[in-house]
Short mmCIF file of C-alpha atoms in Angstrom, two decimals:
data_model
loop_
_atom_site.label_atom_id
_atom_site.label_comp_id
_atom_site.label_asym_id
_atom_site.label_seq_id
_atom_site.Cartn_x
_atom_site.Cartn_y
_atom_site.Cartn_z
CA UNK A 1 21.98 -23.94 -0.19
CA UNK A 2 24.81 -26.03 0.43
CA UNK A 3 27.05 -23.50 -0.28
CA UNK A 4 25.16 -21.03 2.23
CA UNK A 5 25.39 -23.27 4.95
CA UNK A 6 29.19 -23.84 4.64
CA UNK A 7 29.64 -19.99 4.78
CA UNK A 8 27.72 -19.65 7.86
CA UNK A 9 29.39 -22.63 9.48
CA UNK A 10 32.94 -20.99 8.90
CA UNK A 11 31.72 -17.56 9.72
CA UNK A 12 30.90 -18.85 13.04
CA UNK A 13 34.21 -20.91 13.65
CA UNK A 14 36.24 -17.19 12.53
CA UNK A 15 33.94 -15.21 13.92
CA UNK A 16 33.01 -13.83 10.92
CA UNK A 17 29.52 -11.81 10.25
CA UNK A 18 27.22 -13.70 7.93
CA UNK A 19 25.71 -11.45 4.81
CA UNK A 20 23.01 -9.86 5.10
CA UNK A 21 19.81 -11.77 3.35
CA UNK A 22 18.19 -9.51 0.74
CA UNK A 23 14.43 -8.39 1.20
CA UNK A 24 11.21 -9.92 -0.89
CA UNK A 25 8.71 -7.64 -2.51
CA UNK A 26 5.51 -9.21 -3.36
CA UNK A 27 3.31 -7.45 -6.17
CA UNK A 28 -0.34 -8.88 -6.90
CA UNK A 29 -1.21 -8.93 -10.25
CA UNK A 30 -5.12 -9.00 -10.90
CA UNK A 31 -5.56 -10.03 -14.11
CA UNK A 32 -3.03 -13.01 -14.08
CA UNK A 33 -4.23 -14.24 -10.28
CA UNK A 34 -1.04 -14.55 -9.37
CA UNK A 35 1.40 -12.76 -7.00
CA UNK A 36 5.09 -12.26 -8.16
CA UNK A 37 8.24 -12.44 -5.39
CA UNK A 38 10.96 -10.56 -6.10
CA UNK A 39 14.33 -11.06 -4.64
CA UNK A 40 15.24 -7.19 -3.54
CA UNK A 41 18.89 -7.85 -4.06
CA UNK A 42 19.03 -9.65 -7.64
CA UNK A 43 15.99 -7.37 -8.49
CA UNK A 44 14.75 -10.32 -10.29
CA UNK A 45 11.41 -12.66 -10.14
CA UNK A 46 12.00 -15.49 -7.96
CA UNK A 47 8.83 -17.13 -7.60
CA UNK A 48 5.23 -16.63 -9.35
CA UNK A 49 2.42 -17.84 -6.91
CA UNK A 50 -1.36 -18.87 -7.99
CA UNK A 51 -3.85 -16.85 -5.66
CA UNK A 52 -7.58 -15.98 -5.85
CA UNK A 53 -9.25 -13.91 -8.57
CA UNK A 54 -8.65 -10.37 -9.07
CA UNK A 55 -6.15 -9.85 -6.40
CA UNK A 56 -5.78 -6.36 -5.41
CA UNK A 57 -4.63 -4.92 -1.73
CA UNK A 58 -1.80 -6.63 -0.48
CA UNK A 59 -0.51 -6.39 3.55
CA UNK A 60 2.32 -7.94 5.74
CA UNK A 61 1.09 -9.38 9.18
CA UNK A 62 2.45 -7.15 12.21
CA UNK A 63 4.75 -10.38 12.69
CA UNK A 64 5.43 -10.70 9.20
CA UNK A 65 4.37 -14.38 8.84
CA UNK A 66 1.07 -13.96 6.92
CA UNK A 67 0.47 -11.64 3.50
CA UNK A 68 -3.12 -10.97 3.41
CA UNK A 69 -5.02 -10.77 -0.06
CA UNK A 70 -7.79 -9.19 -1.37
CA UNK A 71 -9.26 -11.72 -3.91
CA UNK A 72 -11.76 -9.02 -4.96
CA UNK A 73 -13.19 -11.15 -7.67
CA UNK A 74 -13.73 -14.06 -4.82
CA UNK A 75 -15.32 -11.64 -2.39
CA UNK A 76 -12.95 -12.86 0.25
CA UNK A 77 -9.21 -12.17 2.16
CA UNK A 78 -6.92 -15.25 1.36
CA UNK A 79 -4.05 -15.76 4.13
CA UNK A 80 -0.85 -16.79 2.76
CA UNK A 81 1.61 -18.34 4.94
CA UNK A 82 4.70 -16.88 3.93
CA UNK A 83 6.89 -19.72 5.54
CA UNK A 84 5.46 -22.04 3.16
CA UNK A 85 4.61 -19.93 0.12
CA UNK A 86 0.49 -20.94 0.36
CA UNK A 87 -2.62 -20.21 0.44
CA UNK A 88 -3.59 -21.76 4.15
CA UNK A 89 -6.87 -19.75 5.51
CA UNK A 90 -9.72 -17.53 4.09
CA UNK A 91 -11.33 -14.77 6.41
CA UNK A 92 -14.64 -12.85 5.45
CA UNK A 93 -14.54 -9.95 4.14
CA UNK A 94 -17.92 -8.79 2.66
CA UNK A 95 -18.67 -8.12 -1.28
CA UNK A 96 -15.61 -7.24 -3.76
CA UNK A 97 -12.81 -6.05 -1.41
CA UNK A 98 -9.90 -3.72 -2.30
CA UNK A 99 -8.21 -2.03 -0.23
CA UNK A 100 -7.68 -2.99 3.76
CA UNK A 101 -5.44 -2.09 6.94
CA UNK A 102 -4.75 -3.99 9.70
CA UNK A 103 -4.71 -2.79 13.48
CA UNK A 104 -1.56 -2.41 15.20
CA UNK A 105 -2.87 -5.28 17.47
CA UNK A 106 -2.32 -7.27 15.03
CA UNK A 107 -5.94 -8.58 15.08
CA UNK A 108 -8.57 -5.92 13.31
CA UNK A 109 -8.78 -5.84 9.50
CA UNK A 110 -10.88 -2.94 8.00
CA UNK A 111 -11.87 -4.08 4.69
CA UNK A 112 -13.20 -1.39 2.30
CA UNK A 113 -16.03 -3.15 0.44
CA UNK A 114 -17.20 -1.66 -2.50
CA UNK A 115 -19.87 -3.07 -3.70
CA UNK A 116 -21.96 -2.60 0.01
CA UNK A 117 -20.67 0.52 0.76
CA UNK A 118 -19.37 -0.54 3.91
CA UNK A 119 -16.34 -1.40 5.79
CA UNK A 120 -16.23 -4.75 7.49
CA UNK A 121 -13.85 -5.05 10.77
CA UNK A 122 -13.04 -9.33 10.62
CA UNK A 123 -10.69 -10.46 13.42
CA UNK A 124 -8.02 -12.77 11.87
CA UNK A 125 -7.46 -15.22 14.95
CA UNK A 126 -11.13 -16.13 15.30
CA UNK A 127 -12.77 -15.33 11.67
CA UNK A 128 -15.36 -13.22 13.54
CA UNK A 129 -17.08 -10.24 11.88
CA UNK A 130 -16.93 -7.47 14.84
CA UNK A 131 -18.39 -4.58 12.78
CA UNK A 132 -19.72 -3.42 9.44
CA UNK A 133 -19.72 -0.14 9.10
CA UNK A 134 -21.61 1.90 6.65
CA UNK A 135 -19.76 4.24 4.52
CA UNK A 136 -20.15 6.17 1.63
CA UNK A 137 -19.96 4.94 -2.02
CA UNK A 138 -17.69 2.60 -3.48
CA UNK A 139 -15.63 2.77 -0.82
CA UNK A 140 -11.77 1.74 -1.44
CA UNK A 141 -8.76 3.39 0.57
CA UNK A 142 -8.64 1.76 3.89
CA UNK A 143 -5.71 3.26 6.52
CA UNK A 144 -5.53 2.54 10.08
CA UNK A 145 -3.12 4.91 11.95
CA UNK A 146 -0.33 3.90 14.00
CA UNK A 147 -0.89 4.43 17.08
CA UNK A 148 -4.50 2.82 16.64
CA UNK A 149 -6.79 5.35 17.39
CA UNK A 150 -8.52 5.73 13.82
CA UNK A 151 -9.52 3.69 11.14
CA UNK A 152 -10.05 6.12 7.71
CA UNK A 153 -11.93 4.89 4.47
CA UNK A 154 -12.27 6.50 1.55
CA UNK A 155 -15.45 6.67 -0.38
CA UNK A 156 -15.13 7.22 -4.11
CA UNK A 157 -18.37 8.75 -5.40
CA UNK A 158 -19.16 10.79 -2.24
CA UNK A 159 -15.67 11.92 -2.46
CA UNK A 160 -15.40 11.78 1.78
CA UNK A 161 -12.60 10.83 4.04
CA UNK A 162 -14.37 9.05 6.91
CA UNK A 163 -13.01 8.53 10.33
CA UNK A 164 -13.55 5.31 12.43
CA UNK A 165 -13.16 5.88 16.37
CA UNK A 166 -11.52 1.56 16.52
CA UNK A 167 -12.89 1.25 20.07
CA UNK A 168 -16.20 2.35 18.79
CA UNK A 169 -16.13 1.41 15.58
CA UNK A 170 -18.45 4.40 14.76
CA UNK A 171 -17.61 6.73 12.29
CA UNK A 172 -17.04 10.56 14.30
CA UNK A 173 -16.05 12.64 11.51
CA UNK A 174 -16.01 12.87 7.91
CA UNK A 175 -13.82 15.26 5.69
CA UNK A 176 -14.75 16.55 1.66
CA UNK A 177 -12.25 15.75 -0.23
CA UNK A 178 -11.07 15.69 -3.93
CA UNK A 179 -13.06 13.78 -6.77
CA UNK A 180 -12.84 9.79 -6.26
CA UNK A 181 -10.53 9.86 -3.20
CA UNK A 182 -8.59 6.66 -3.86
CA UNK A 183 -5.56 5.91 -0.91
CA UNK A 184 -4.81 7.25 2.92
CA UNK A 185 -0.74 7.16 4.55
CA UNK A 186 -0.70 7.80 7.83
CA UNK A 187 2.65 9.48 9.26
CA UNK A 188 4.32 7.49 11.17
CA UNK A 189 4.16 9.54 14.55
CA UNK A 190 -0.15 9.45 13.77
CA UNK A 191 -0.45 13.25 13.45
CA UNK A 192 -0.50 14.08 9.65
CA UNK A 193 -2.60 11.90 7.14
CA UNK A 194 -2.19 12.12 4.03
CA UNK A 195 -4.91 11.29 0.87
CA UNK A 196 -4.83 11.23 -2.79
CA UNK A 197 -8.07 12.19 -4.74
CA UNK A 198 -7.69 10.49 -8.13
CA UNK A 199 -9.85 12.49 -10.53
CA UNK A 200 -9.49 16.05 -8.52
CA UNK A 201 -6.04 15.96 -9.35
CA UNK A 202 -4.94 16.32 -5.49
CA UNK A 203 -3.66 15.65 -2.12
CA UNK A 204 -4.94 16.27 0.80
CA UNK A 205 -3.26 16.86 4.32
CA UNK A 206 -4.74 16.71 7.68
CA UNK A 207 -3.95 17.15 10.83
CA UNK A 208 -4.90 14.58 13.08
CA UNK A 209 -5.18 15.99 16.18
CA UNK A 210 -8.02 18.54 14.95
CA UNK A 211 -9.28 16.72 12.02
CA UNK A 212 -9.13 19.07 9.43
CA UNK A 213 -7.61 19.89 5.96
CA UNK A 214 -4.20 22.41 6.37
CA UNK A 215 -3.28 21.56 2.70
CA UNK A 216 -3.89 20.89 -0.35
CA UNK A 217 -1.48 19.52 -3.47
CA UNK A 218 -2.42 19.80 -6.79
CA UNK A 219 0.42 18.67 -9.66
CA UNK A 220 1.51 19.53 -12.75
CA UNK A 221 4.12 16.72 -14.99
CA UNK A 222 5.65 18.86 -17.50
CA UNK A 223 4.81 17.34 -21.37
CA UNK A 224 1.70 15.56 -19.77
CA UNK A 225 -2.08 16.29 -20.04
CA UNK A 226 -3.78 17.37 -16.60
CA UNK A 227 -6.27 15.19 -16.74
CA UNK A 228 -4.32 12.20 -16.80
CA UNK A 229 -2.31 13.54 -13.62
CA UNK A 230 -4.47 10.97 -11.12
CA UNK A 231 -2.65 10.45 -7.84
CA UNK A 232 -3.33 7.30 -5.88
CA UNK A 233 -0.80 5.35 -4.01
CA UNK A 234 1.12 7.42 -1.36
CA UNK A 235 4.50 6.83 0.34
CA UNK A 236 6.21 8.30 2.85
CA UNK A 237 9.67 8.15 4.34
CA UNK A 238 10.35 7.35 8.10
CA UNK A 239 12.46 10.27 9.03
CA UNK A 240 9.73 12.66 7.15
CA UNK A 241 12.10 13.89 4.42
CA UNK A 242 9.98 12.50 1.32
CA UNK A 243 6.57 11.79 0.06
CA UNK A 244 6.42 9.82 -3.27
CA UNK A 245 2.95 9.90 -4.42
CA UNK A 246 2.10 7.65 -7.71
CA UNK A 247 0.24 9.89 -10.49
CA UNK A 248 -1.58 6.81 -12.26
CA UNK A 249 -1.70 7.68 -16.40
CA UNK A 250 1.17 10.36 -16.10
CA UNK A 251 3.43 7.87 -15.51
CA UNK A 252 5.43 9.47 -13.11
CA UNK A 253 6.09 9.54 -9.33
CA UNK A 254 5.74 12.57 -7.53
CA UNK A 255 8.19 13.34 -4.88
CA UNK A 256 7.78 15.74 -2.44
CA UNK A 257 9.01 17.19 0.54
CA UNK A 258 7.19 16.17 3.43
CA UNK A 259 7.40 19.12 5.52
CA UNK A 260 6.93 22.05 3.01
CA UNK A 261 4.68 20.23 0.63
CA UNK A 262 6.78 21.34 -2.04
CA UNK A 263 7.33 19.33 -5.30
CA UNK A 264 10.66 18.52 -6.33
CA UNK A 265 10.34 16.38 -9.13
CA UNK A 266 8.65 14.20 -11.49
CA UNK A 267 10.29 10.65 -12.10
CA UNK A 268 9.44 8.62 -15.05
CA UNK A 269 8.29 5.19 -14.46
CA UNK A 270 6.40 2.65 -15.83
CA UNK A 271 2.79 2.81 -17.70
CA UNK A 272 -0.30 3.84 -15.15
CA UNK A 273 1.76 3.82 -12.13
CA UNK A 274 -0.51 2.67 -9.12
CA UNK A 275 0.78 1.71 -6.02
CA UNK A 276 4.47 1.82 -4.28
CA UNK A 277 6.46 0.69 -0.78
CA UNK A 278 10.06 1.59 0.02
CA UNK A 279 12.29 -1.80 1.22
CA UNK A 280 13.35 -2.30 4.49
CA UNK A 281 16.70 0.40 4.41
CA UNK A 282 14.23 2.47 2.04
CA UNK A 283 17.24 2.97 0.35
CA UNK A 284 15.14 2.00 -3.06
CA UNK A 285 11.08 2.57 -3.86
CA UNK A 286 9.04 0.13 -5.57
CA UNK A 287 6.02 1.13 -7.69
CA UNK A 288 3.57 -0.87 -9.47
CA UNK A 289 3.02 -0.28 -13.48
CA UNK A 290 -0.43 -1.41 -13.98
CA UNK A 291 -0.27 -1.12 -17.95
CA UNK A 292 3.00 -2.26 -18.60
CA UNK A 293 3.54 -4.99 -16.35
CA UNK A 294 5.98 -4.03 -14.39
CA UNK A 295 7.50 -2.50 -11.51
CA UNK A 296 9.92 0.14 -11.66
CA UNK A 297 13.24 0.50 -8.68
CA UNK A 298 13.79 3.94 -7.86
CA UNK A 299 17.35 4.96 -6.06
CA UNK A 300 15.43 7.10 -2.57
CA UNK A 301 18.93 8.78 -2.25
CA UNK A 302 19.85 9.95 -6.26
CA UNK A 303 16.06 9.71 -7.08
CA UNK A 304 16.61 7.98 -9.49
CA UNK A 305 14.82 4.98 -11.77
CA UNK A 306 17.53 1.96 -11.80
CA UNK A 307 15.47 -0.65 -12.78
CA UNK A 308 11.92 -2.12 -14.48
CA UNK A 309 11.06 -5.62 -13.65
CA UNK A 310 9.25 -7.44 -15.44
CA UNK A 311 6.04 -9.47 -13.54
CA UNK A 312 2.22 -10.45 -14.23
CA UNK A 313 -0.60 -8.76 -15.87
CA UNK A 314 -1.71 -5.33 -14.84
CA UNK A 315 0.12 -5.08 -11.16
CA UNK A 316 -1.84 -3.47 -8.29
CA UNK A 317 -0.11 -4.13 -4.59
CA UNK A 318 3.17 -3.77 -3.62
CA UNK A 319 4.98 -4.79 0.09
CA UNK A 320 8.21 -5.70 1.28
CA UNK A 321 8.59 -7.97 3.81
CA UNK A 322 11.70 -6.45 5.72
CA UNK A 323 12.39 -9.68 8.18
CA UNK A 324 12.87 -11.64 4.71
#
């Protein structure tokens, strides 16, 4: 530290720029109840943090002062202060939740609960419940779209994409989908979703403004068995080049392009690859190994994997916290 502050003290008496501070990924790992931080530059563990049981969904506050945590085990949404590194507030969140999205006001959760079937909308300043929300069942995948119109869940055994009007908070459409329908990206101008349907194998794209299917992705990992080719986490680039869409048991990351839907590869990563989040420059992709512990640093630009990192047991969430 001392060291640090000497630099920036000279830099400012030459007029010199100060370096630039790397990124922190945090991954929650649900059978350890812990979270790992990991230092985007180094690429290494920094810090391993005790949190509730089972943690699962992971999200960055709009300000990027708070991670939220599903404790799914603890039926409830820890708040950790990320100034401070703890656990400093619980909010409701109905029975076992997994996956959840937060408004672009900053103030709405949608929780998926799966247990209830429902979707519970808790505002974080005043711990009020504003809506539950019936759904179908086991719901998980929870999305809220940019600009803040919808709110989309998806429901597991009725295989259903349904969308939540967020003044309303009723639901005014919902779309079939794929077998156990598992994770929802938004794009980040609100007109294309996109949704992964575990056991059918596929994607799904729809267009916003009409609410209905124009695609649909099915994929095939050369060497590998189709039916462990289960896509659930989804990522997508900011200047809509790339999709990267995690394929679970395959082990692999899909990437495709995001305006022709066409596959371009297969990259190999870690054991049942879950979820992933590109850093701040999204110059590097970060996916989740359930199985093998791990998470695995893909290069966006050579696609490429650089790197496995070892963290907890059985990782589920990853985020980047791009003020870090």
């Amino acid at each position: 530290m001392k060291s640090l502050l000497k630099h920036t003290a000279l830099a400012a008496i030459v007029g010199l720029s100060t370096p630039a501070m790397a990124s922190l990924a945090y991954v929650s790992n649900e059978k350890d109840n812990t979270l790992s931080i990991i230092d985007t530059e180094t690429q290494e563990v920094v810090e391993t943090i005790d949190v509730g049981q089972r943690p699962r969904g992971i999200l960055l506050s709009k300000d990027h002062t708070k991670l939220y945590i599903c404790a799914s085990d603890d039926d409830t949404v820890q708040v950790l202060d990320l100034a401070t590194r703890k656990i400093v507030d619980t909010l409701p969140s109905g029975e076992d939740p997994e996956q959840f999205s937060l408004h672009p006001n900053n103030k709405h959760l949608y929780i998926a609960n799966e247990d209830d079937a429902i979707v519970t909308v808790v505002d974080v300043d005043t711990k009020d419940v504003l809506a539950q929300i019936d759904v179908g069942i086991e719901p998980e995948g929870m999305a809220v779209s940019p600009n803040g119109k919808w709110a989309v869940n998806t429901s597991e055994t009725t295989s259903m994409l349904h969308w939540i009007n967020t003044e309303t908070f009723e639901i005014e459409k919902n779309i079939v989908v794929g077998q156990r329908p598992r994770h929802v990206e938004f794009s980040k101008d609100s007109k294309i979703a996109w949704a992964s349907a575990e056991i059918g194998g596929t994607v799904h794209i729809i267009d916003v403004d009409n609410l209905e299917q124009i695609h649909e992705m099915s994929f095939k990992v050369p060497g590998v068995n189709q039916d462990r080719v289960q896509p659930v986490g989804i990522e997508l680039t900011s200047d809509g080049k790339y999709a990267f869409v995690a394929l679970g048991p395959s082990n692999h990351v899909a990437v495709v392009d995001a305006q022709t839907y066409e596959v371009l590869d297969y990259l190999l990563v870690g054991s049942r690859v879950w979820q992933l989040d590109l850093d701040k420059d999204e110059k590097h992709l970060y996916t989740t190994n359930g199985v093998s512990g791990d998470v695995s640093v893909i290069d966006v630009e050579d696609l490429k994997v650089i790197k496995s990192i070892k963290v907890g047991r059985y990782p589920w969430g990853v985020v980047i916290d791009p003020s870090s």
